Short mmCIF file of C-alpha atoms in Angstrom, two decimals:
data_model
loop_
_atom_site.label_atom_id
_atom_site.label_comp_id
_atom_site.label_asym_id
_atom_site.label_seq_id
_atom_site.Cartn_x
_atom_site.Cartn_y
_atom_site.Cartn_z
CA MET G 16 -13.87 -7.75 -3.27
CA THR G 17 -12.94 -9.65 -0.11
CA GLN G 18 -14.82 -12.90 0.33
CA ILE G 19 -17.57 -13.12 2.94
CA ALA G 20 -16.96 -15.59 5.77
CA ARG G 21 -20.06 -17.29 7.13
CA ILE G 22 -19.71 -18.16 10.83
CA SER G 23 -22.37 -20.13 12.71
CA ASP G 24 -21.41 -20.08 16.38
CA THR G 25 -24.42 -18.46 18.03
CA GLY G 26 -27.31 -20.27 16.42
CA ASN G 27 -27.47 -17.50 13.84
CA GLU G 28 -25.22 -17.24 10.81
CA ARG G 29 -22.88 -14.28 10.90
CA ARG G 30 -21.55 -12.85 7.65
CA LEU G 31 -18.12 -11.35 8.25
CA GLN G 32 -16.06 -9.40 5.75
CA ALA G 33 -12.61 -7.87 6.04
CA GLU G 34 -12.05 -4.35 4.79
CA ARG G 35 -9.48 -1.61 4.59
CA LEU G 36 -10.64 1.19 6.88
CA VAL G 37 -10.31 4.44 4.95
CA GLY G 38 -11.40 7.90 6.03
CA ALA G 39 -12.16 9.67 9.30
CA GLU G 40 -15.44 7.88 9.97
CA ALA G 41 -13.94 4.41 9.57
CA LEU G 42 -10.97 5.36 11.76
CA GLN G 43 -13.35 6.57 14.46
CA GLU G 44 -15.16 3.23 14.36
CA ALA G 45 -11.84 1.48 14.97
CA GLN G 46 -10.94 3.88 17.78
CA ALA G 47 -14.32 3.30 19.45
CA LEU G 48 -13.92 -0.48 19.31
CA ARG G 49 -10.40 -0.22 20.71
CA PHE G 50 -11.63 1.99 23.53
CA ASN G 51 -14.38 -0.46 24.49
CA VAL G 52 -11.98 -3.40 24.56
CA PHE G 53 -8.90 -1.81 26.11
CA SER G 54 -10.67 0.28 28.74
CA GLY G 55 -13.10 -2.48 29.63
CA GLU G 56 -10.66 -5.40 29.83
CA PHE G 57 -7.36 -3.75 30.74
CA ASN G 58 -8.67 -0.68 32.56
CA ALA G 59 -6.28 1.29 30.35
CA LYS G 60 -6.07 5.06 30.64
CA LEU G 61 -6.53 6.15 27.05
CA LYS G 62 -6.17 9.42 25.21
CA GLY G 63 -9.59 10.29 23.82
CA ALA G 64 -11.46 8.61 26.68
CA GLU G 65 -13.76 11.61 27.09
CA LEU G 66 -14.98 10.90 23.54
CA GLY G 67 -15.20 7.15 24.04
CA LEU G 68 -12.22 6.69 21.72
CA ASP G 69 -8.69 5.26 21.88
CA MET G 70 -6.60 7.66 19.84
CA ASP G 71 -2.96 8.68 19.57
CA ASP G 72 -0.49 10.37 17.25
CA TYR G 73 0.26 7.12 15.40
CA ASP G 74 -3.24 6.61 14.01
CA VAL G 75 -3.02 9.09 11.15
CA HIS G 76 0.28 7.55 10.00
CA CYS G 77 -1.08 3.99 9.99
CA ALA G 78 -3.14 1.91 7.63
CA HIS G 79 -6.14 0.34 9.35
CA ILE G 80 -7.93 -2.90 8.56
CA GLY G 81 -10.96 -4.46 10.18
CA VAL G 82 -13.73 -7.03 10.08
CA ARG G 83 -17.37 -6.03 9.73
CA ASP G 84 -20.49 -8.02 10.57
CA LEU G 85 -22.59 -7.52 7.46
CA ASN G 86 -25.76 -8.47 9.33
CA THR G 87 -25.43 -5.58 11.79
CA GLY G 88 -23.02 -3.25 10.01
CA HIS G 89 -20.83 -3.15 13.11
CA LEU G 90 -17.04 -3.21 13.07
CA VAL G 91 -16.09 -6.21 15.23
CA ALA G 92 -12.30 -6.44 14.87
CA THR G 93 -9.50 -4.11 13.92
CA THR G 94 -5.76 -3.66 13.80
CA ARG G 95 -3.45 -0.96 12.52
CA LEU G 96 -0.31 -1.19 10.42
CA LEU G 97 2.77 1.04 10.46
CA ASP G 98 5.57 0.65 7.92
CA ARG G 99 9.18 1.71 8.24
CA THR G 100 8.71 4.86 6.15
CA ALA G 101 5.87 6.12 8.34
CA ALA G 102 7.76 5.12 11.49
CA SER G 103 10.76 7.14 10.31
CA SER G 104 8.59 10.23 9.97
CA LEU G 105 7.38 9.68 13.54
CA GLY G 106 10.87 8.96 14.81
CA LYS G 107 10.04 5.44 16.00
CA PHE G 108 7.73 2.45 15.80
CA TYR G 109 5.01 2.26 18.45
CA SER G 110 6.71 -0.80 19.97
CA GLU G 111 9.77 1.35 20.68
CA GLU G 112 7.79 3.20 23.34
CA GLU G 113 7.80 -0.02 25.39
CA PHE G 114 10.96 -1.79 24.20
CA SER G 115 14.49 -1.03 23.07
CA LEU G 116 14.70 -2.51 19.58
CA HIS G 117 18.32 -1.93 18.61
CA GLY G 118 18.28 -4.83 16.17
CA LEU G 119 15.84 -3.16 13.78
CA VAL G 120 18.64 -1.26 12.08
CA HIS G 121 20.22 -4.58 11.05
CA LEU G 122 17.10 -5.85 9.27
CA LYS G 123 17.22 -5.52 5.50
CA GLY G 124 13.91 -5.29 3.72
CA PRO G 125 10.49 -3.77 4.41
CA ILE G 126 9.13 -3.98 7.98
CA LEU G 127 5.47 -3.77 8.95
CA GLU G 128 4.37 -3.22 12.54
CA ILE G 129 0.98 -4.47 13.70
CA GLY G 130 -0.67 -2.94 16.74
CA ARG G 131 -3.81 -2.04 18.71
CA THR G 132 -5.36 -5.32 17.61
CA CYS G 133 -8.69 -6.13 19.22
CA VAL G 134 -11.82 -8.20 18.68
CA ASP G 135 -15.27 -7.53 20.11
CA PRO G 136 -15.76 -10.02 23.00
CA ALA G 137 -18.92 -11.38 21.38
CA TYR G 138 -16.92 -12.36 18.27
CA ARG G 139 -13.97 -14.22 19.77
CA ASN G 140 -14.68 -17.47 18.03
CA GLY G 141 -11.56 -18.05 15.97
CA GLY G 142 -13.40 -17.22 12.78
CA THR G 143 -13.29 -13.46 13.25
CA ILE G 144 -9.57 -13.26 13.90
CA ALA G 145 -8.98 -15.62 10.94
CA VAL G 146 -10.78 -13.15 8.67
CA LEU G 147 -8.65 -10.31 10.05
CA TRP G 148 -5.42 -12.28 9.60
CA GLY G 149 -6.46 -13.12 6.05
CA GLU G 150 -6.68 -9.43 5.23
CA LEU G 151 -3.33 -8.86 6.95
CA ALA G 152 -1.80 -11.59 4.78
CA ASP G 153 -3.07 -9.77 1.68
CA VAL G 154 -1.43 -6.55 2.89
CA LEU G 155 1.86 -8.35 3.55
CA ASN G 156 1.86 -9.96 0.12
CA GLN G 157 0.90 -6.77 -1.71
CA GLY G 158 3.60 -4.78 0.09
CA ASP G 159 6.21 -7.54 -0.27
CA TYR G 160 7.16 -7.12 3.39
CA SER G 161 10.06 -9.11 4.81
CA TYR G 162 9.22 -8.71 8.49
CA LEU G 163 6.11 -8.40 10.67
CA MET G 164 6.52 -7.17 14.24
CA GLY G 165 4.51 -5.76 17.12
CA CYS G 166 3.76 -5.93 20.82
CA ALA G 167 0.73 -7.26 22.68
CA SER G 168 -0.89 -6.40 26.01
CA ILE G 169 -1.01 -8.92 28.85
CA PRO G 170 -3.33 -8.31 31.84
CA MET G 171 -1.45 -7.81 35.12
CA GLN G 172 -4.33 -8.28 37.57
CA ASP G 173 -2.71 -11.55 38.68
CA GLY G 174 0.44 -9.73 39.75
CA GLY G 175 2.36 -10.72 36.65
CA ILE G 176 2.07 -14.52 36.85
CA GLN G 177 0.77 -14.89 33.29
CA ALA G 178 3.29 -12.41 31.94
CA HIS G 179 6.13 -14.46 33.44
CA ALA G 180 4.62 -17.72 32.18
CA ILE G 181 4.33 -16.33 28.65
CA MET G 182 7.88 -14.99 28.73
CA GLN G 183 9.18 -18.35 29.93
CA ARG G 184 7.40 -20.12 27.07
CA LEU G 185 8.80 -17.63 24.55
CA ARG G 186 12.33 -18.13 25.88
CA GLU G 187 12.02 -21.91 25.64
CA ARG G 188 10.55 -22.06 22.13
CA TYR G 189 11.03 -18.83 20.21
CA LEU G 190 14.05 -16.94 21.53
CA CYS G 191 15.78 -15.18 18.65
CA THR G 192 19.44 -14.30 18.26
CA GLU G 193 20.73 -11.83 20.82
CA HIS G 194 21.20 -8.85 18.49
CA LEU G 195 17.49 -8.92 17.55
CA ARG G 196 16.03 -9.27 21.04
CA ALA G 197 13.64 -6.72 22.45
CA GLU G 198 14.58 -5.26 25.84
CA PRO G 199 11.65 -3.94 27.92
CA LYS G 200 12.03 -0.37 29.12
CA LYS G 201 10.04 -1.35 32.22
CA PRO G 202 11.03 -4.93 33.11
CA LEU G 203 8.67 -7.32 34.86
CA PRO G 204 9.11 -7.55 38.64
CA VAL G 205 11.02 -10.62 39.83
CA LEU G 206 8.52 -13.36 40.61
CA ASP G 207 8.58 -17.09 41.31
CA ILE G 208 5.67 -18.73 39.51
CA PRO G 209 4.15 -22.15 40.23
CA SER G 210 5.33 -24.92 37.90
CA ASN G 211 1.75 -25.81 36.95
CA VAL G 212 0.86 -22.40 35.49
CA ILE G 213 -0.21 -22.66 31.84
CA ALA G 214 0.78 -19.73 29.62
CA GLU G 215 -2.25 -18.19 27.91
CA MET G 216 -0.94 -16.48 24.81
CA PRO G 217 -2.52 -13.07 24.06
#
């Protein structure tokens, strides 16, 4: 059984536990949490909105993991995982809806895609995401994966300033070899950003 993490950041001790989300009811919990976060913070137009859910055709092909507050029983963080076999049956990884990923064919070894990651705003304390990443690490080790990939959402209410700042930081520190680079299908608009902007990583 996964260990229980005890987090004291609100005056009350929270008991958080990671779990594999199995079955329709657990999936719906994850979809409801995703809807609350993505629609509330990104004003995203989501399939399933009329049900208060974020759902798509990828969900049933993915494994889902999450973090539960054992004091309340609520799911407070979640992410989903798609491997190369499942992606092949779908015809693509989710990230390939947003980016051209020609370099994937050159990668030898198992690939796992992470996506739709979110944490309840009341639980963004570092401890919750650490519990989620711990469970992800277990999945990676058990599956003997060679690569982890995915894409993240960046708010655009500032006109794209943060998106450009993040991209600039990635270019300076983490740019990979050309044949593995992701090319956005909808590039950012050209924008001059102030030199004092600090990139806030998603």
